[in-house]
Amino acid sequence: YAVIVKNRLAAGGDSGCGISETVNCDVVIGSAQWGSFLGVPWGAWGMFFFVVVALTAVSSTHNVRQFVLQQFAVATFGFLFALALFYVSKVIIGAWCPVCLATHAVLFALFGVSLWKFLQLRKS
């Protein structure tokens, strides 16, 4: 959705989630300085990341320790990026994007579950 919105904004349209000045996907996703990285919209990076998450989830390793460590590493990476983008959205841009916040919530939950699995592994 974020990629579609970015393209729609580039064509002069809007996201449809411009609720107010502070709750506005147009402002966050459409940010010229912060809406993309290396010329690629953050939504495309997110799609790539979730493909990596899916591939990690179905990895064929039979080593439980390696599996949990892979999931934890990927989830930690996503969590740190979500924190950084959350900061950019709120502090630097000064607006919230509901779509972005939902994605951040998924990443925070993914990190929480993987952290729990990691801590369980350490106990055993």
PDB file of C-alpha atoms in Angstrom, residues 5-7 9-10 24-42 45 85 88-89 92-95:
ATOM      1  CA  VAL A   5       0.491   5.719  -2.160  1.00  0.00           C
ATOM      2  CA  LYS A   6       4.012   6.940  -3.006  1.00  0.00           C
ATOM      3  CA  ASN A   7       3.262   6.531  -6.729  1.00  0.00           C
ATOM      4  CA  LEU A   9       1.410  11.129  -4.564  1.00  0.00           C
ATOM      5  CA  ALA A  10       4.105  11.441  -7.239  1.00  0.00           C
ATOM      6  CA  ASN A  24      -1.542  12.110   7.395  1.00  0.00           C
ATOM      7  CA  CYS A  25      -0.001   9.427   5.172  1.00  0.00           C
ATOM      8  CA  ASP A  26       0.557  12.004   2.423  1.00  0.00           C
ATOM      9  CA  VAL A  27       2.960  13.960   4.608  1.00  0.00           C
ATOM     10  CA  VAL A  28       4.920  10.940   5.827  1.00  0.00           C
ATOM     11  CA  ILE A  29       5.020   8.661   2.773  1.00  0.00           C
ATOM     12  CA  GLY A  30       5.255  11.609   0.390  1.00  0.00           C
ATOM     13  CA  SER A  31       8.157  13.258   2.199  1.00  0.00           C
ATOM     14  CA  ALA A  32      10.757  14.198  -0.400  1.00  0.00           C
ATOM     15  CA  GLN A  33      13.618  13.763   2.062  1.00  0.00           C
ATOM     16  CA  TRP A  34      12.356  10.874   4.213  1.00  0.00           C
ATOM     17  CA  GLY A  35       9.866   8.959   2.016  1.00  0.00           C
ATOM     18  CA  SER A  36      12.484   6.791   0.349  1.00  0.00           C
ATOM     19  CA  PHE A  37      15.985   5.420   0.790  1.00  0.00           C
ATOM     20  CA  LEU A  38      18.470   5.224  -2.102  1.00  0.00           C
ATOM     21  CA  GLY A  39      15.620   6.302  -4.381  1.00  0.00           C
ATOM     22  CA  VAL A  40      13.464   3.328  -3.374  1.00  0.00           C
ATOM     23  CA  PRO A  41      10.239   3.992  -1.406  1.00  0.00           C
ATOM     24  CA  TRP A  42      10.206   2.616   2.136  1.00  0.00           C
ATOM     25  CA  TRP A  45      11.998  -1.944   1.307  1.00  0.00           C
ATOM     26  CA  LEU A  85      11.188   5.357  11.067  1.00  0.00           C
ATOM     27  CA  VAL A  88      11.547  10.221  11.809  1.00  0.00           C
ATOM     28  CA  SER A  89       7.772  10.280  11.454  1.00  0.00           C
ATOM     29  CA  ILE A  92      11.408  15.034  12.281  1.00  0.00           C
ATOM     30  CA  ILE A  93       8.353  15.078   9.999  1.00  0.00           C
ATOM     31  CA  GLY A  94       5.865  15.748  12.798  1.00  0.00           C
ATOM     32  CA  ALA A  95       3.058  13.570  11.460  1.00  0.00           C
TER      33      ALA A  95
END
